[in-house]
PDB file of C-alpha atoms in Angstrom:
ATOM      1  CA  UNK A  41     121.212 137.156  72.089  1.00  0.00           C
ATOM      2  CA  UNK A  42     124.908 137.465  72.697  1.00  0.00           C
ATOM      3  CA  UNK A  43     127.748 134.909  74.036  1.00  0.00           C
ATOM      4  CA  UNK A  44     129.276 137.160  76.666  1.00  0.00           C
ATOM      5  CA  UNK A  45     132.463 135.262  75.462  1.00  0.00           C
ATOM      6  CA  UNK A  46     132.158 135.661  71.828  1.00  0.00           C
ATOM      7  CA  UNK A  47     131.931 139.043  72.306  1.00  0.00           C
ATOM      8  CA  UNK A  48     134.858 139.893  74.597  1.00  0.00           C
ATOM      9  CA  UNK A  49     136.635 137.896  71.751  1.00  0.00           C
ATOM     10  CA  UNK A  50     136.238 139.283  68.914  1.00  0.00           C
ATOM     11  CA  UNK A  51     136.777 142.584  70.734  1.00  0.00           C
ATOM     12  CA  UNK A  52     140.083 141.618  71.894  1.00  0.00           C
ATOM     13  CA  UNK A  53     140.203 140.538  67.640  1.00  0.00           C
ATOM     14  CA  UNK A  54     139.173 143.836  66.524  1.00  0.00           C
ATOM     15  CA  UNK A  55     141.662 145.277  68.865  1.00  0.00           C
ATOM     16  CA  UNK A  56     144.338 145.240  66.478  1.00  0.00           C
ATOM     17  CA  UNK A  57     142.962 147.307  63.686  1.00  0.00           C
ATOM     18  CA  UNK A  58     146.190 149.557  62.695  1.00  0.00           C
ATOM     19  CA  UNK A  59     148.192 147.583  65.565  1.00  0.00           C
ATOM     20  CA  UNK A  60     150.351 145.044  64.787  1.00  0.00           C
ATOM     21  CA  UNK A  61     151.542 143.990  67.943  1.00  0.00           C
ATOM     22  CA  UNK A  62     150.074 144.602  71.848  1.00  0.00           C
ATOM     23  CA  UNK A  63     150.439 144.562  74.594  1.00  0.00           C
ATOM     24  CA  UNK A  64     148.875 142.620  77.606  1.00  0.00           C
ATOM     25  CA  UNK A  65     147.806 146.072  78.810  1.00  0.00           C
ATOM     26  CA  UNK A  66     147.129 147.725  75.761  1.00  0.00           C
ATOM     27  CA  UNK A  67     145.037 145.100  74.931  1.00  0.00           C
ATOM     28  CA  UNK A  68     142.973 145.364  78.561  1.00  0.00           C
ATOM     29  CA  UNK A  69     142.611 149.348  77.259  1.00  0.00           C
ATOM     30  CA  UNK A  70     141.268 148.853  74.290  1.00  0.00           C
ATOM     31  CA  UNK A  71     138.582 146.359  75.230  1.00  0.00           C
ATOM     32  CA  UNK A  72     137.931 147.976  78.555  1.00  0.00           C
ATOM     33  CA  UNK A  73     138.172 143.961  80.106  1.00  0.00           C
ATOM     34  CA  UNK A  74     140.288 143.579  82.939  1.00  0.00           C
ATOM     35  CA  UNK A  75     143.768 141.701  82.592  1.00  0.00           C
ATOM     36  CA  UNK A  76     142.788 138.857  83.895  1.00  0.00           C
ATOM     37  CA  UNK A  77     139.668 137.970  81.934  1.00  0.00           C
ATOM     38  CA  UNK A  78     141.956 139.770  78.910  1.00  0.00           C
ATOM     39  CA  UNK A  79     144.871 137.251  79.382  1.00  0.00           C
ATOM     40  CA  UNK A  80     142.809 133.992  79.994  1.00  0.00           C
ATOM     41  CA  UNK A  81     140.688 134.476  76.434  1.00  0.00           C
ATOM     42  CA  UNK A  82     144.012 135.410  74.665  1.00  0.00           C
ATOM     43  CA  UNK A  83     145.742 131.905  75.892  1.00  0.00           C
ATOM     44  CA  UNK A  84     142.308 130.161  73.942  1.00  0.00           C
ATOM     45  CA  UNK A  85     142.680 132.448  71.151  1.00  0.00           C
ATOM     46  CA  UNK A  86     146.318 131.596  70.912  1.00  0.00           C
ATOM     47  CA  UNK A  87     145.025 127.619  70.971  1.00  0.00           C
ATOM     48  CA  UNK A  88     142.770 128.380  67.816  1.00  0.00           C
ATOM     49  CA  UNK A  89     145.695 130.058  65.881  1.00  0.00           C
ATOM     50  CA  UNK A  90     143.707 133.467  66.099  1.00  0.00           C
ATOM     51  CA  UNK A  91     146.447 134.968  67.660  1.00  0.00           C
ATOM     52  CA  UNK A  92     150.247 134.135  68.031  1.00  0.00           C
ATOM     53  CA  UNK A  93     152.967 135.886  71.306  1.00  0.00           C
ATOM     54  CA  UNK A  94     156.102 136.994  70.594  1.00  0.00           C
ATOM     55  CA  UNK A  95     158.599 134.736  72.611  1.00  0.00           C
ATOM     56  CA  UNK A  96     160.685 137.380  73.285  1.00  0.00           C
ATOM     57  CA  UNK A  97     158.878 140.775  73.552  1.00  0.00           C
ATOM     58  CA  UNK A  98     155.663 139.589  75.109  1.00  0.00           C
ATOM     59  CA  UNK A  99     153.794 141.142  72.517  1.00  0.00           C
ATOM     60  CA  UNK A 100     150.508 139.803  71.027  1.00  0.00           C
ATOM     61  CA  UNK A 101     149.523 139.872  67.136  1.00  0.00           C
ATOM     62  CA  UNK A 102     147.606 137.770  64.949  1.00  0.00           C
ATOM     63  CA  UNK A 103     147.930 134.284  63.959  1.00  0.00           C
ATOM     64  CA  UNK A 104     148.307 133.125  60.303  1.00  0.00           C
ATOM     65  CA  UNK A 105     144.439 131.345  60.173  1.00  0.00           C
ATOM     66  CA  UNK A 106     143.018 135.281  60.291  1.00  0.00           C
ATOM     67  CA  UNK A 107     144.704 135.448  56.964  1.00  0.00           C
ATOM     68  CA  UNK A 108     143.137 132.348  55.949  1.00  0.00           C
ATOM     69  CA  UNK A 109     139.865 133.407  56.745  1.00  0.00           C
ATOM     70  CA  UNK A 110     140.306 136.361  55.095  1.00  0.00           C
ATOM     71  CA  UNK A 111     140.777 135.010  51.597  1.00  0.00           C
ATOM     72  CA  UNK A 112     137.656 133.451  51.491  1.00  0.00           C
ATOM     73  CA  UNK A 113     135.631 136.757  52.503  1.00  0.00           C
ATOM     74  CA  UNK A 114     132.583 137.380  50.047  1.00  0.00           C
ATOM     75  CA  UNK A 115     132.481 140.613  50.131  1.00  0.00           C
ATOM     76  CA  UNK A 116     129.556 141.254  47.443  1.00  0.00           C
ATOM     77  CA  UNK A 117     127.445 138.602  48.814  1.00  0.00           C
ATOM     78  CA  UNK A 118     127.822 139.785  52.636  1.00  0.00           C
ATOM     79  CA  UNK A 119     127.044 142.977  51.581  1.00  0.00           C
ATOM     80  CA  UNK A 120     123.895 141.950  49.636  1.00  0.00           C
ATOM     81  CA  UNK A 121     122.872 139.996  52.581  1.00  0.00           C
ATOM     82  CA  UNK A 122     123.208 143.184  54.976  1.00  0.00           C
ATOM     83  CA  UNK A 123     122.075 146.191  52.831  1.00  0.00           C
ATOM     84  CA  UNK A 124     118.837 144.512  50.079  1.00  0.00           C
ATOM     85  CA  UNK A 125     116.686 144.177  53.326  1.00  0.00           C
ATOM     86  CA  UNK A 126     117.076 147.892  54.341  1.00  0.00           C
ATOM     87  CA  UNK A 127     116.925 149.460  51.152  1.00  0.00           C
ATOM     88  CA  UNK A 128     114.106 146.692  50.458  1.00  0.00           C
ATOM     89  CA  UNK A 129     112.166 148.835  53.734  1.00  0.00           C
ATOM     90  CA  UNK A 130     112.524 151.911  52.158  1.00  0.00           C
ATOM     91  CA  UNK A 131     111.881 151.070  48.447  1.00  0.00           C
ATOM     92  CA  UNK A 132     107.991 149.837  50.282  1.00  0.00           C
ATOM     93  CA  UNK A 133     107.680 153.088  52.585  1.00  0.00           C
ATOM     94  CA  UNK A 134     109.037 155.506  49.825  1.00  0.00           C
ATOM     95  CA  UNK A 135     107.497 153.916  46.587  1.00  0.00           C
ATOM     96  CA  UNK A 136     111.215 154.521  45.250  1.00  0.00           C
ATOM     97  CA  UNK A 137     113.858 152.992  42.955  1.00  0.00           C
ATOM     98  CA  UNK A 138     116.637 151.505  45.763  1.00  0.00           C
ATOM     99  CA  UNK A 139     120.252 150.999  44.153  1.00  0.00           C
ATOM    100  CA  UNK A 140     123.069 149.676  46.074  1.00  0.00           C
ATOM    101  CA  UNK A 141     126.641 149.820  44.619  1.00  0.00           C
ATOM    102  CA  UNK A 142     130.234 149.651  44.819  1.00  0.00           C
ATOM    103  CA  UNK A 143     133.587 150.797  43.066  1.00  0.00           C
ATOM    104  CA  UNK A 144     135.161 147.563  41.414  1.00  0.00           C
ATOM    105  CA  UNK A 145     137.616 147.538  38.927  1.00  0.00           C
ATOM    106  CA  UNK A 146     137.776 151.315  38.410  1.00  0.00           C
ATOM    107  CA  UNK A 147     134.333 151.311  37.667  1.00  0.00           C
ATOM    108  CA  UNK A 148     130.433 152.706  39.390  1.00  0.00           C
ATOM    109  CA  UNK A 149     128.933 149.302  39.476  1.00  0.00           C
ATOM    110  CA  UNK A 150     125.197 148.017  40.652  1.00  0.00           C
ATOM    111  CA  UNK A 151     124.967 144.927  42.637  1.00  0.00           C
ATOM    112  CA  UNK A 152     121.246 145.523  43.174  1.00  0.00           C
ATOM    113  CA  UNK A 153     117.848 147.592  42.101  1.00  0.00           C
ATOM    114  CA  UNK A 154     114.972 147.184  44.034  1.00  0.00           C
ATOM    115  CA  UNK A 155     111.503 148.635  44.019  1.00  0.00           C
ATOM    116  CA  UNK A 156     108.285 147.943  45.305  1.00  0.00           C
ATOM    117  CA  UNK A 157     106.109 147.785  41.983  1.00  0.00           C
ATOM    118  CA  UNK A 158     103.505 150.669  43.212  1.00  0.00           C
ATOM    119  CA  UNK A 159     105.515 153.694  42.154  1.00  0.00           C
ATOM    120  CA  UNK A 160     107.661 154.499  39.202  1.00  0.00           C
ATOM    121  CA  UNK A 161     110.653 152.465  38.122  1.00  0.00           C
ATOM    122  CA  UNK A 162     113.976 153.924  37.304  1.00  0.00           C
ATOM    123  CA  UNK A 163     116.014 151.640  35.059  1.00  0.00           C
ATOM    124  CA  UNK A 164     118.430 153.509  33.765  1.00  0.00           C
ATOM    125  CA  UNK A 165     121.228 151.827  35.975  1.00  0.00           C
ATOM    126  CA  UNK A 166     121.150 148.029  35.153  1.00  0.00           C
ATOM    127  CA  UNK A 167     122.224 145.333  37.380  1.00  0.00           C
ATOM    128  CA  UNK A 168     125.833 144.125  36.857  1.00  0.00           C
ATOM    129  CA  UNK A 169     126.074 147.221  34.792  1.00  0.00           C
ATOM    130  CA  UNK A 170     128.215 150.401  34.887  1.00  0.00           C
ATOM    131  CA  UNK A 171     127.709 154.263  34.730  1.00  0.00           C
ATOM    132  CA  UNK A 172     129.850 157.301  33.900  1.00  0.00           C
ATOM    133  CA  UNK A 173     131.231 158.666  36.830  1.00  0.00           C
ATOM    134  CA  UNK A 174     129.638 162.156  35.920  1.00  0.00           C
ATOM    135  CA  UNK A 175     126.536 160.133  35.643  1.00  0.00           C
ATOM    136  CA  UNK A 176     124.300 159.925  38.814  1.00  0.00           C
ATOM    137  CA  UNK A 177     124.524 160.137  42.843  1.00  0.00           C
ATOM    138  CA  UNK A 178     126.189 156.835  43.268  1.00  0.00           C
ATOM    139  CA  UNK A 179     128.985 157.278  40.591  1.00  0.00           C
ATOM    140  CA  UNK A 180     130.004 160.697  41.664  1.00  0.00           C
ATOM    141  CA  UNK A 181     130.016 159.584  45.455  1.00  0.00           C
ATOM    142  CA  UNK A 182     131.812 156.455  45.062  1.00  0.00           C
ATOM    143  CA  UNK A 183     134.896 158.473  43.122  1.00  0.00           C
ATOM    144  CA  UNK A 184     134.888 161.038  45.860  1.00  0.00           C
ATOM    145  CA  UNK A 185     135.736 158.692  48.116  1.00  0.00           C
ATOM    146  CA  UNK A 186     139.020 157.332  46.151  1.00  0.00           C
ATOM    147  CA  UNK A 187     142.074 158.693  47.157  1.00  0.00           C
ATOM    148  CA  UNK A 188     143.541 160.964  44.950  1.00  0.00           C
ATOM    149  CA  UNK A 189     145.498 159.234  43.045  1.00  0.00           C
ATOM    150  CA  UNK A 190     142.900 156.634  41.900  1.00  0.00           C
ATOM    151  CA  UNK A 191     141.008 159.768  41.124  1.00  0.00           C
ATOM    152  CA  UNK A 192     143.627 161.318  39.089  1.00  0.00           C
ATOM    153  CA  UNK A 193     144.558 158.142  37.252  1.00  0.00           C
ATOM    154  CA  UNK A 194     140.831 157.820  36.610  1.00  0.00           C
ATOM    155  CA  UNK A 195     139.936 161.383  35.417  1.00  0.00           C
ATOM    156  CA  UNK A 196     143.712 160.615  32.872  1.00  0.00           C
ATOM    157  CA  UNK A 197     141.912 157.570  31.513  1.00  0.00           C
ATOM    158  CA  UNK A 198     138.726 157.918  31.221  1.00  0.00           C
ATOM    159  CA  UNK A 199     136.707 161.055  29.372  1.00  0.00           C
ATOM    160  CA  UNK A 200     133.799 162.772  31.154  1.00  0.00           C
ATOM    161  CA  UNK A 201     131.338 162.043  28.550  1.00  0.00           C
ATOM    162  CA  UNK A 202     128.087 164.467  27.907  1.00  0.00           C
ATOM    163  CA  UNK A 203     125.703 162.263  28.826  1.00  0.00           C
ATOM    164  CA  UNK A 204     123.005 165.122  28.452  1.00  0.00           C
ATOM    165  CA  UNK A 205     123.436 169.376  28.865  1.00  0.00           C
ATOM    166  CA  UNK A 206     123.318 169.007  32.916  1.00  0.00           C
ATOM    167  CA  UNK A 207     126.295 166.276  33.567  1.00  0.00           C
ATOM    168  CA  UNK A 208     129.792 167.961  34.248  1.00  0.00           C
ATOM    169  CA  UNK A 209     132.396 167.396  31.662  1.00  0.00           C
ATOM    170  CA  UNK A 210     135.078 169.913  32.462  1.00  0.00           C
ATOM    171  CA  UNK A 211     137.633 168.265  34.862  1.00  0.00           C
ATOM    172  CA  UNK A 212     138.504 170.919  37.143  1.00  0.00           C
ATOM    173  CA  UNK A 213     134.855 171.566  37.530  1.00  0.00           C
ATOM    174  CA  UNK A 214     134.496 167.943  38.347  1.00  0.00           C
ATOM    175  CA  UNK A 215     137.140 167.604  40.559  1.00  0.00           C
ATOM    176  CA  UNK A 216     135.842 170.852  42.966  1.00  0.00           C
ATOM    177  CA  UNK A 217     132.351 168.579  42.445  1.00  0.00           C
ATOM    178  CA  UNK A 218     133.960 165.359  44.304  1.00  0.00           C
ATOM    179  CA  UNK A 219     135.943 167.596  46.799  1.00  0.00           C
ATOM    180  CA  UNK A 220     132.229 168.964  48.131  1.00  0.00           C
ATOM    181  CA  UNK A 221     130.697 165.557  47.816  1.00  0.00           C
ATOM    182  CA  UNK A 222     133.117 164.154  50.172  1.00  0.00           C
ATOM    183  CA  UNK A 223     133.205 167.022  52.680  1.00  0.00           C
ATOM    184  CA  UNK A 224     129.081 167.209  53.179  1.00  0.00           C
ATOM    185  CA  UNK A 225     129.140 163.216  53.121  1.00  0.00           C
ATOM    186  CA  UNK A 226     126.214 162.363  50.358  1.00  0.00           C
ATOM    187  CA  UNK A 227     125.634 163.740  46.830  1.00  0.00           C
ATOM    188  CA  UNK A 228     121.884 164.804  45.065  1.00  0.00           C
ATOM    189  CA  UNK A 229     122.191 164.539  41.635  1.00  0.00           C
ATOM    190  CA  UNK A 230     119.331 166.172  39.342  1.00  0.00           C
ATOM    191  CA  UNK A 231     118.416 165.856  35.477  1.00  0.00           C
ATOM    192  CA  UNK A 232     122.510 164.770  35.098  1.00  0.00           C
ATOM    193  CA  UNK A 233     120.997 160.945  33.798  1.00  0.00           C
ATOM    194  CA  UNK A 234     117.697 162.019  32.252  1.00  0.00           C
ATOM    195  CA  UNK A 235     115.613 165.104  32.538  1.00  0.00           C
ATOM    196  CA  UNK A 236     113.337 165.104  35.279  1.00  0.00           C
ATOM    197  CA  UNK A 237     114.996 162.241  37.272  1.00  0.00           C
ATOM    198  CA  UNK A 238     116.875 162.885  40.407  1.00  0.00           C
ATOM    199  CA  UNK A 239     119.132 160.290  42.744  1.00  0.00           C
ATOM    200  CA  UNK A 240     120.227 160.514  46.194  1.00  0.00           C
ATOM    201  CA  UNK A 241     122.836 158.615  47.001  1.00  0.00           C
ATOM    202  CA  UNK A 242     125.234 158.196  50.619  1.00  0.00           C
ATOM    203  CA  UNK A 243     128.120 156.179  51.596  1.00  0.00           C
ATOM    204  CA  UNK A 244     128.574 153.382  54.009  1.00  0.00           C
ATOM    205  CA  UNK A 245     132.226 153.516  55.472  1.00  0.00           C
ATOM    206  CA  UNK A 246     134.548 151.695  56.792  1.00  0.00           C
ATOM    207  CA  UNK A 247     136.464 152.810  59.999  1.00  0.00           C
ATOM    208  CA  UNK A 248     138.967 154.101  58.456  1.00  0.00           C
ATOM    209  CA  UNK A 249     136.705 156.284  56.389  1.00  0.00           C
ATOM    210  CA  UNK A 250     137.186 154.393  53.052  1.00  0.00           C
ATOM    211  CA  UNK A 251     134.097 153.765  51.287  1.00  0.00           C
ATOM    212  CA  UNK A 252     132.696 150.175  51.616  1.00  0.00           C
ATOM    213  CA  UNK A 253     129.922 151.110  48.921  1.00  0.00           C
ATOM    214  CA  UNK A 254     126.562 153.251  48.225  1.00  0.00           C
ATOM    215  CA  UNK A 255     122.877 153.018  48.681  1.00  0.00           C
ATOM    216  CA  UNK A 256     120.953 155.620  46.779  1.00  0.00           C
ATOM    217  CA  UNK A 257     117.436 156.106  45.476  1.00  0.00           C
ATOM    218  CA  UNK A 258     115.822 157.876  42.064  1.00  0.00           C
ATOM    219  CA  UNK A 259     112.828 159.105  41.075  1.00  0.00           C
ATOM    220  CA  UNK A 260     110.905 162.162  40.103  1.00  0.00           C
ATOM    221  CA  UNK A 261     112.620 165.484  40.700  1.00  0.00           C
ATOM    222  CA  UNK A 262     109.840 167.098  42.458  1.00  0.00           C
ATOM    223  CA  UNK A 263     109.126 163.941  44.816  1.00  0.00           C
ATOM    224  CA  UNK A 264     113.010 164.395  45.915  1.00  0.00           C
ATOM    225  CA  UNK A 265     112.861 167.908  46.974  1.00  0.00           C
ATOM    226  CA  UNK A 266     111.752 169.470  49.801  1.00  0.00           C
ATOM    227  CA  UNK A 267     112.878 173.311  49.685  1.00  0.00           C
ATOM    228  CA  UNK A 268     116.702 172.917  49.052  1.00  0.00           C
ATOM    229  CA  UNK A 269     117.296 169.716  50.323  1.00  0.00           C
ATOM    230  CA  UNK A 270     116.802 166.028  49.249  1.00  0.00           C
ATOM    231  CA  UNK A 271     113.658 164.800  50.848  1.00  0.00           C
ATOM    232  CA  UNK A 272     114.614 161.584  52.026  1.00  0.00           C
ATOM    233  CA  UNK A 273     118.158 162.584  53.218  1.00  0.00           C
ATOM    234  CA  UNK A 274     117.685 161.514  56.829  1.00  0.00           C
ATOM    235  CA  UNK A 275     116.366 158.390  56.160  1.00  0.00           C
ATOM    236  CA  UNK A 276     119.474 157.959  53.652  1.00  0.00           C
ATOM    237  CA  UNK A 277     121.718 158.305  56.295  1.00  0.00           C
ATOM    238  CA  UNK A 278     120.215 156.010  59.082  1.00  0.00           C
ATOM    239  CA  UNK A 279     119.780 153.059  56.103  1.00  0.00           C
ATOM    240  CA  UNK A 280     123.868 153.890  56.174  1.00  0.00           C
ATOM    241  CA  UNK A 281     124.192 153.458  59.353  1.00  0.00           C
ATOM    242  CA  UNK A 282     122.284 150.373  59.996  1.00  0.00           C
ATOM    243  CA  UNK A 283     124.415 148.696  57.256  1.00  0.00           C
ATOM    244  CA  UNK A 284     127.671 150.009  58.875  1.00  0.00           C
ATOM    245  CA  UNK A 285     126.284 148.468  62.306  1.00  0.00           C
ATOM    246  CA  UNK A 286     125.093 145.061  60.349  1.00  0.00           C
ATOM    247  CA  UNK A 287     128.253 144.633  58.367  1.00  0.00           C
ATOM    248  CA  UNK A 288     130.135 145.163  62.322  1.00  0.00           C
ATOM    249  CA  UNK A 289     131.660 148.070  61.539  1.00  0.00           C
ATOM    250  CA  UNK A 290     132.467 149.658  64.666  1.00  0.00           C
ATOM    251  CA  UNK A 291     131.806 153.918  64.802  1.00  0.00           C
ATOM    252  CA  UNK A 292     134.790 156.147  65.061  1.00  0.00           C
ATOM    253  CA  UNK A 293     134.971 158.158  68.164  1.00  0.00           C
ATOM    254  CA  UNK A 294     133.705 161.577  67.632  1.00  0.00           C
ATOM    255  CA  UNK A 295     137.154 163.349  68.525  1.00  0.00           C
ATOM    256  CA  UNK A 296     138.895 161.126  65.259  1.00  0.00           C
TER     257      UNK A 296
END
């Protein structure tokens, strides 16, 4: 159940994604709350040190205890929290390996495997531990979704290594790989960890299109395939976007 309140709050909060400073009005227009009610929960906002009024301009930004609260974000465990339980359903409907993971310190790393114990277990990605970036759905997605740079400094520093015949080791080939990865928005990777394993793996993203972190799923080639596309691909996608909507990620308009 919502506070009516609570809500108009932290919309007026979330108003100033990319924008510093508002106005009264611009404010009202973004939250689609009338002046009034906009002006009367910015005065208790301004109370609570959420948000602070230029003097001289008018203007409305926010207050120095959002940065406070900021530091002390858990990222990891929030995200945990949010995404285990879905990826928990689906390991039980889909008798599937579940993996959920993020890129930290230039690096593919899994915060979580789960399975449900009646179907076969893919281990080859470790909890706490790393994979190649040419290793895998996950890996591959989470690089595509780097900005350039961190991709080039990445591909400089760090060999492609031929983790069996299928992976891609050649950089320009590897590069052309991300580029497609990011444009269709997942990435189905078969035999390029172990011969007769495939993963599946799609992003969650932030609003500004960044990559918060993955959720992909491995098993069997020919249980991942249906025709020429990944069986489970739909269901993929949803699980993404009910851990956008849990983590309060608000969707991008369409025309963005």
């Amino acid at each position: 159940m919502n506070v009516r309140a609570v809500v108009r709050a932290a919309s007026i909060l979330q108003s100033f994604t990319d924008k510093p400073l508002q106005s009264l009005a611009e404010i009202a227009a973004a939250t689609g709350l009338d002046k009034g009610t906009t002006r009367r929960i910015l005065v208790t906002l301004i109370g609570c040190g959420f948000v602070v009024q230029d003097p001289v301009t008018q203007r409305y930004g926010l207050g120095r205890v959002i940065r406070v609260l900021a530091s002390n974000v858990i990222d990891h465990f929030d995200l945990r929290s949010v995404a285990v339980p879905v990826l928990t359903e689906l390991a039980h409907e889909l008798h599937m390996t579940m993996f959920l993971s993020v890129f930290h310190d230039r690096s593919a790393l899994c915060l979580d495997r789960i399975h449900d114990m009646t179907g076969m277990e893919v281990r080859w990605w470790a909890v706490g531990g790393t994979l190649p970036f040419n290793s895998g759905g996950a890996p591959k997605l989470l690089l595509a979704y780097q900005t350039p740079e961190t991709i080039d400094a990445i591909l400089a520093e760090q060999p492609l290594p031929p983790v069996n015949d299928s992976v891609i080791v050649e950089k320009a080939g590897f590069r052309a790989r991300l580029a497609e990865i990011r444009k269709r928005g997942w990435e189905f990777a078969v035999d390029d960890v172990a011969e007769g394993l495939a993963a599946l793996a799609v992003p969650v993203l932030a609003e500004d299109g960044s990559i918060i972190c993955a959720l992909s799923m491995a098993g069997l080639t020919p249980q991942m395939v249906i025709g020429d596309r990944p069986a489970h691909l739909d269901m993929m996608l949803d699980a993404a976007k009910r851990v956008r909507a849990a983590l309060g990620v608000r969707e991008r308009p369409a025309s963005e």
